[in-house]
mmCIF file of C-alpha atoms in Angstrom:
data_model
loop_
_atom_site.group_PDB
_atom_site.id
_atom_site.type_symbol
_atom_site.label_atom_id
_atom_site.label_comp_id
_atom_site.label_asym_id
_atom_site.label_seq_id
_atom_site.Cartn_x
_atom_site.Cartn_y
_atom_site.Cartn_z
ATOM 1 C CA ASP A 1 -5.845 8.576 18.807
ATOM 2 C CA GLY A 2 -4.100 9.632 15.608
ATOM 3 C CA GLY A 3 -4.972 7.881 12.394
ATOM 4 C CA ILE A 4 -6.715 7.857 9.049
ATOM 5 C CA THR A 5 -10.428 7.333 8.635
ATOM 6 C CA GLN A 6 -12.260 6.432 5.458
ATOM 7 C CA SER A 7 -15.986 6.433 5.039
ATOM 8 C CA PRO A 8 -18.120 4.658 4.222
ATOM 9 C CA LYS A 9 -16.747 1.122 4.600
ATOM 10 C CA TYR A 10 -19.039 -0.186 1.846
ATOM 11 C CA LEU A 11 -20.565 1.866 -0.936
ATOM 12 C CA PHE A 12 -22.970 0.890 -3.673
ATOM 13 C CA ARG A 13 -23.522 3.014 -6.729
ATOM 14 C CA LYS A 14 -25.659 2.792 -9.803
ATOM 15 C CA GLU A 15 -23.927 2.945 -13.128
ATOM 16 C CA GLY A 16 -23.673 6.523 -14.402
ATOM 17 C CA GLN A 17 -23.565 8.164 -10.977
ATOM 18 C CA ASN A 18 -20.657 10.037 -9.442
ATOM 19 C CA VAL A 19 -19.676 9.109 -5.888
ATOM 20 C CA THR A 20 -17.262 10.687 -3.380
ATOM 21 C CA LEU A 21 -15.121 8.699 -0.970
ATOM 22 C CA SER A 22 -14.005 10.431 2.190
ATOM 23 C CA CYS A 23 -10.496 10.349 3.678
ATOM 24 C CA GLU A 24 -9.515 12.251 6.828
ATOM 25 C CA GLN A 25 -6.252 12.169 8.807
ATOM 26 C CA ASN A 26 -5.241 13.780 12.093
ATOM 27 C CA LEU A 27 -1.569 12.819 11.863
ATOM 28 C CA ASN A 28 -0.506 16.251 10.611
ATOM 29 C CA HIS A 29 0.939 14.651 7.474
ATOM 30 C CA ASP A 30 1.547 16.796 4.425
ATOM 31 C CA ALA A 31 1.338 14.035 1.811
ATOM 32 C CA MET A 32 -1.779 12.014 1.077
ATOM 33 C CA TYR A 33 -2.509 9.288 -1.478
ATOM 34 C CA TRP A 34 -5.329 7.348 -3.077
ATOM 35 C CA TYR A 35 -4.803 3.779 -4.283
ATOM 36 C CA ARG A 36 -7.021 1.297 -5.997
ATOM 37 C CA GLN A 37 -6.688 -2.404 -5.168
ATOM 38 C CA ASP A 38 -7.937 -5.185 -7.427
ATOM 39 C CA PRO A 39 -7.352 -8.904 -6.764
ATOM 40 C CA GLY A 40 -3.921 -10.029 -7.909
ATOM 41 C CA GLN A 41 -2.873 -6.551 -9.040
ATOM 42 C CA GLY A 42 -1.629 -4.960 -5.866
ATOM 43 C CA LEU A 43 -2.010 -1.241 -5.291
ATOM 44 C CA ARG A 44 -2.212 1.223 -8.138
ATOM 45 C CA LEU A 45 -1.780 4.925 -7.498
ATOM 46 C CA ILE A 46 -4.716 7.136 -8.531
ATOM 47 C CA TYR A 47 -3.765 10.581 -7.209
ATOM 48 C CA TYR A 48 -1.437 12.036 -4.623
ATOM 49 C CA SER A 49 -1.024 15.376 -2.910
ATOM 50 C CA GLN A 50 2.140 16.710 -1.341
ATOM 51 C CA ILE A 51 0.643 19.885 0.120
ATOM 52 C CA VAL A 52 -2.677 21.674 0.462
ATOM 53 C CA ASN A 53 -4.173 22.970 -2.798
ATOM 54 C CA ASP A 54 -1.829 20.835 -4.888
ATOM 55 C CA PHE A 55 -2.184 17.309 -6.272
ATOM 56 C CA GLN A 56 -0.755 15.160 -9.056
ATOM 57 C CA LYS A 57 -2.117 12.356 -11.191
ATOM 58 C CA GLY A 58 -0.915 8.881 -10.466
ATOM 59 C CA ASP A 59 -0.830 5.920 -12.832
ATOM 60 C CA ILE A 60 -4.591 5.449 -13.262
ATOM 61 C CA ALA A 61 -6.173 8.905 -12.781
ATOM 62 C CA GLU A 62 -8.668 8.725 -15.670
ATOM 63 C CA GLY A 63 -12.244 8.833 -14.422
ATOM 64 C CA TYR A 64 -11.262 10.104 -10.968
ATOM 65 C CA SER A 65 -10.939 13.562 -9.410
ATOM 66 C CA VAL A 66 -9.652 14.865 -6.069
ATOM 67 C CA SER A 67 -9.405 18.041 -4.037
ATOM 68 C CA ARG A 68 -7.093 19.098 -1.210
ATOM 69 C CA GLU A 69 -8.607 22.181 0.406
ATOM 70 C CA LYS A 70 -7.539 21.211 3.920
ATOM 71 C CA LYS A 71 -4.450 19.398 5.183
ATOM 72 C CA GLU A 72 -6.609 16.826 6.970
ATOM 73 C CA SER A 73 -8.873 15.909 4.080
ATOM 74 C CA PHE A 74 -8.353 14.365 0.622
ATOM 75 C CA PRO A 75 -11.693 13.246 -0.882
ATOM 76 C CA LEU A 76 -11.799 11.139 -4.049
ATOM 77 C CA THR A 77 -14.650 11.383 -6.562
ATOM 78 C CA VAL A 78 -15.259 8.408 -8.812
ATOM 79 C CA THR A 79 -16.993 9.798 -11.869
ATOM 80 C CA SER A 80 -19.243 8.100 -14.390
ATOM 81 C CA ALA A 81 -16.300 8.249 -16.816
ATOM 82 C CA GLN A 82 -14.486 5.537 -14.856
ATOM 83 C CA LYS A 83 -15.148 2.395 -16.901
ATOM 84 C CA ASN A 84 -14.646 -0.223 -14.207
ATOM 85 C CA PRO A 85 -15.017 1.425 -10.802
ATOM 86 C CA THR A 86 -15.806 -1.638 -8.671
ATOM 87 C CA ALA A 87 -12.736 -2.053 -6.422
ATOM 88 C CA PHE A 88 -11.291 -1.564 -2.957
ATOM 89 C CA TYR A 89 -10.024 2.001 -2.457
ATOM 90 C CA LEU A 90 -7.302 2.826 0.033
ATOM 91 C CA CYS A 91 -6.259 6.227 1.287
ATOM 92 C CA ALA A 92 -2.846 6.812 2.859
ATOM 93 C CA SER A 93 -0.796 9.619 4.332
ATOM 94 C CA ARG A 94 2.909 9.808 4.829
ATOM 95 C CA THR A 95 5.440 11.220 7.241
ATOM 96 C CA GLY A 96 7.860 13.712 5.763
ATOM 97 C CA THR A 97 11.013 12.477 7.434
ATOM 98 C CA GLY A 98 12.994 9.317 8.078
ATOM 99 C CA TYR A 99 11.851 6.136 6.469
ATOM 100 C CA ASN A 100 8.666 7.809 5.282
ATOM 101 C CA GLU A 101 6.193 5.180 6.365
ATOM 102 C CA GLN A 102 2.795 5.391 4.703
ATOM 103 C CA PHE A 103 -0.148 5.039 7.076
ATOM 104 C CA PHE A 104 -3.249 3.502 5.512
ATOM 105 C CA GLY A 105 -6.915 3.913 6.220
ATOM 106 C CA PRO A 106 -9.234 0.876 6.518
ATOM 107 C CA GLY A 107 -10.432 1.209 2.931
ATOM 108 C CA THR A 108 -13.764 1.644 1.134
ATOM 109 C CA ARG A 109 -15.206 -1.126 -1.003
ATOM 110 C CA LEU A 110 -17.118 0.382 -3.911
ATOM 111 C CA THR A 111 -19.537 -1.762 -5.882
ATOM 112 C CA VAL A 112 -21.240 -0.487 -9.002
ATOM 113 C CA LEU A 113 -24.582 -2.139 -9.642
ATOM 114 C CA GLY B 1 10.073 2.117 -15.250
ATOM 115 C CA GLU B 2 9.885 0.955 -11.680
ATOM 116 C CA ASP B 3 8.432 -2.476 -11.000
ATOM 117 C CA VAL B 4 8.152 -4.763 -7.999
ATOM 118 C CA GLU B 5 7.411 -8.453 -8.457
ATOM 119 C CA GLN B 6 6.482 -11.126 -5.975
ATOM 120 C CA SER B 7 4.850 -14.539 -6.111
ATOM 121 C CA LEU B 8 1.122 -14.542 -5.442
ATOM 122 C CA PHE B 9 0.700 -17.464 -3.008
ATOM 123 C CA LEU B 10 2.600 -19.254 -0.250
ATOM 124 C CA SER B 11 1.339 -22.037 1.982
ATOM 125 C CA VAL B 12 3.138 -23.203 5.144
ATOM 126 C CA ARG B 13 2.385 -25.299 8.215
ATOM 127 C CA GLU B 14 1.990 -23.662 11.588
ATOM 128 C CA GLY B 15 5.358 -23.518 13.377
ATOM 129 C CA ASP B 16 7.403 -23.603 10.161
ATOM 130 C CA SER B 17 9.289 -20.614 8.746
ATOM 131 C CA SER B 18 7.803 -18.634 5.859
ATOM 132 C CA VAL B 19 9.961 -16.922 3.268
ATOM 133 C CA ILE B 20 8.368 -14.370 0.955
ATOM 134 C CA ASN B 21 10.481 -13.145 -1.929
ATOM 135 C CA CYS B 22 10.426 -9.954 -3.958
ATOM 136 C CA THR B 23 12.423 -8.451 -6.813
ATOM 137 C CA TYR B 24 12.578 -4.776 -7.687
ATOM 138 C CA THR B 25 13.996 -2.842 -10.595
ATOM 139 C CA ASP B 26 15.147 0.547 -9.326
ATOM 140 C CA SER B 27 18.666 0.104 -7.952
ATOM 141 C CA SER B 28 18.637 3.645 -6.540
ATOM 142 C CA SER B 29 15.721 2.968 -4.177
ATOM 143 C CA THR B 30 16.496 4.261 -0.707
ATOM 144 C CA TYR B 31 14.005 2.323 1.380
ATOM 145 C CA LEU B 32 12.305 -1.021 0.870
ATOM 146 C CA TYR B 33 9.272 -2.018 2.876
ATOM 147 C CA TRP B 34 7.129 -4.967 3.859
ATOM 148 C CA TYR B 35 3.471 -4.280 4.573
ATOM 149 C CA LYS B 36 0.816 -6.692 5.870
ATOM 150 C CA GLN B 37 -2.854 -6.593 4.914
ATOM 151 C CA GLU B 38 -5.487 -8.582 6.769
ATOM 152 C CA PRO B 39 -8.840 -9.323 5.075
ATOM 153 C CA GLY B 40 -10.922 -6.218 4.384
ATOM 154 C CA ALA B 41 -8.434 -3.875 6.021
ATOM 155 C CA GLY B 42 -5.791 -1.360 5.082
ATOM 156 C CA LEU B 43 -2.069 -2.029 4.936
ATOM 157 C CA GLN B 44 0.129 -1.947 8.011
ATOM 158 C CA LEU B 45 3.889 -1.457 7.898
ATOM 159 C CA LEU B 46 5.667 -4.557 9.217
ATOM 160 C CA THR B 47 9.255 -3.543 8.712
ATOM 161 C CA TYR B 48 11.555 -1.651 6.388
ATOM 162 C CA ILE B 49 15.202 -1.733 5.410
ATOM 163 C CA PHE B 50 17.481 1.020 4.273
ATOM 164 C CA SER B 51 19.329 0.343 1.037
ATOM 165 C CA ASN B 52 22.787 0.336 2.649
ATOM 166 C CA MET B 53 21.850 -2.596 4.904
ATOM 167 C CA ASP B 54 22.017 -6.306 4.093
ATOM 168 C CA MET B 55 19.858 -7.615 6.886
ATOM 169 C CA LYS B 56 17.450 -6.446 9.521
ATOM 170 C CA GLN B 57 15.931 -8.540 12.298
ATOM 171 C CA ASP B 58 12.899 -7.639 14.364
ATOM 172 C CA GLN B 59 11.626 -10.395 16.678
ATOM 173 C CA ARG B 60 10.226 -13.122 14.374
ATOM 174 C CA LEU B 61 10.885 -11.116 11.210
ATOM 175 C CA THR B 62 14.129 -11.144 9.238
ATOM 176 C CA VAL B 63 14.593 -9.035 6.118
ATOM 177 C CA LEU B 64 17.407 -9.847 3.702
ATOM 178 C CA LEU B 65 18.467 -7.452 0.952
ATOM 179 C CA ASN B 66 20.652 -8.447 -1.986
ATOM 180 C CA LYS B 67 21.294 -5.223 -3.852
ATOM 181 C CA LYS B 68 23.320 -6.867 -6.602
ATOM 182 C CA ASP B 69 20.375 -9.078 -7.576
ATOM 183 C CA LYS B 70 17.735 -6.499 -6.496
ATOM 184 C CA HIS B 71 16.169 -9.166 -4.326
ATOM 185 C CA LEU B 72 14.374 -8.659 -1.027
ATOM 186 C CA SER B 73 13.013 -11.366 1.239
ATOM 187 C CA LEU B 74 10.937 -11.534 4.397
ATOM 188 C CA ARG B 75 11.346 -14.509 6.709
ATOM 189 C CA ILE B 76 8.741 -15.128 9.394
ATOM 190 C CA ALA B 77 9.953 -17.571 12.027
ATOM 191 C CA ASP B 78 7.519 -19.900 13.858
ATOM 192 C CA THR B 79 4.639 -18.909 11.585
ATOM 193 C CA GLN B 80 1.267 -18.737 13.328
ATOM 194 C CA THR B 81 -2.290 -18.860 11.957
ATOM 195 C CA GLY B 82 -2.554 -15.163 12.808
ATOM 196 C CA ASP B 83 0.155 -14.501 10.234
ATOM 197 C CA SER B 84 -2.258 -15.470 7.445
ATOM 198 C CA ALA B 85 -2.582 -12.306 5.356
ATOM 199 C CA ILE B 86 -1.353 -10.629 2.178
ATOM 200 C CA TYR B 87 2.220 -9.339 2.334
ATOM 201 C CA PHE B 88 3.289 -6.477 0.086
ATOM 202 C CA CYS B 89 6.816 -5.612 -0.890
ATOM 203 C CA ALA B 90 7.334 -1.942 -1.771
ATOM 204 C CA GLU B 91 10.134 0.379 -2.817
ATOM 205 C CA ARG B 92 10.427 4.095 -2.309
ATOM 206 C CA VAL B 93 11.086 5.942 -5.545
ATOM 207 C CA PRO B 94 14.044 8.230 -4.889
ATOM 208 C CA GLY B 95 13.549 11.945 -5.305
ATOM 209 C CA GLY B 96 9.787 11.722 -5.349
ATOM 210 C CA PHE B 97 6.762 11.010 -3.274
ATOM 211 C CA LYS B 98 5.815 7.697 -4.789
ATOM 212 C CA THR B 99 6.055 4.215 -3.379
ATOM 213 C CA ILE B 100 5.777 1.282 -5.773
ATOM 214 C CA PHE B 101 3.975 -1.779 -4.437
ATOM 215 C CA GLY B 102 4.149 -5.362 -5.592
ATOM 216 C CA ALA B 103 0.988 -7.364 -6.243
ATOM 217 C CA GLY B 104 1.134 -8.982 -2.803
ATOM 218 C CA THR B 105 1.808 -12.541 -1.632
ATOM 219 C CA ARG B 106 -1.089 -14.304 0.042
ATOM 220 C CA LEU B 107 0.248 -16.415 2.924
ATOM 221 C CA PHE B 108 -1.840 -19.392 4.037
ATOM 222 C CA VAL B 109 -0.917 -20.977 7.365
ATOM 223 C CA LYS B 110 -2.221 -24.508 7.927
ATOM 224 C CA ALA B 111 -2.840 -25.637 11.483
#
């Protein structure tokens, strides 16, 4: 079945440590996105990538980094520079034609202890 | 800049209709979307409407678009307890790859 997978579902991190969230899609989509979700604030765009080996900062990129070495994969690293990293992180990919629906993964809940 | 606003909570009784409202700022948006998020899960596209349409109906869902007022609404007929979720309004930024999401409306359905 085609879709987007994110792992792990829950992640705990000690303050000061970097952590990488995985996102993989087998939908053959060119564009991929990372969002952060906090209660009452909706989705905020962290980074997005339109094609392999290219990505752009979103609205809240500080303290995060990404790579796009393969079309299927768009990992997000939450660095120790991110001041308030506890949140629900959602990865998405998008079709390139028509109404351009974004398909979302199940999300990763990151908790910094 | 672009912004999408929606009320945060809505409570209805099972069997009633639910109406979730949204306002957006970019009048040149091409597509507007409604997504549903169930607890602890990702978002799922419910329906969308193209900017040259006024209304779109899909089974129990009716989307109304008022371009003059930049107002979008989602009506769910015969609301069921399984409809309890967060509903996000979103607009596609023209010419780019970004989609702007509202903060989400949490729908509570009382049995």
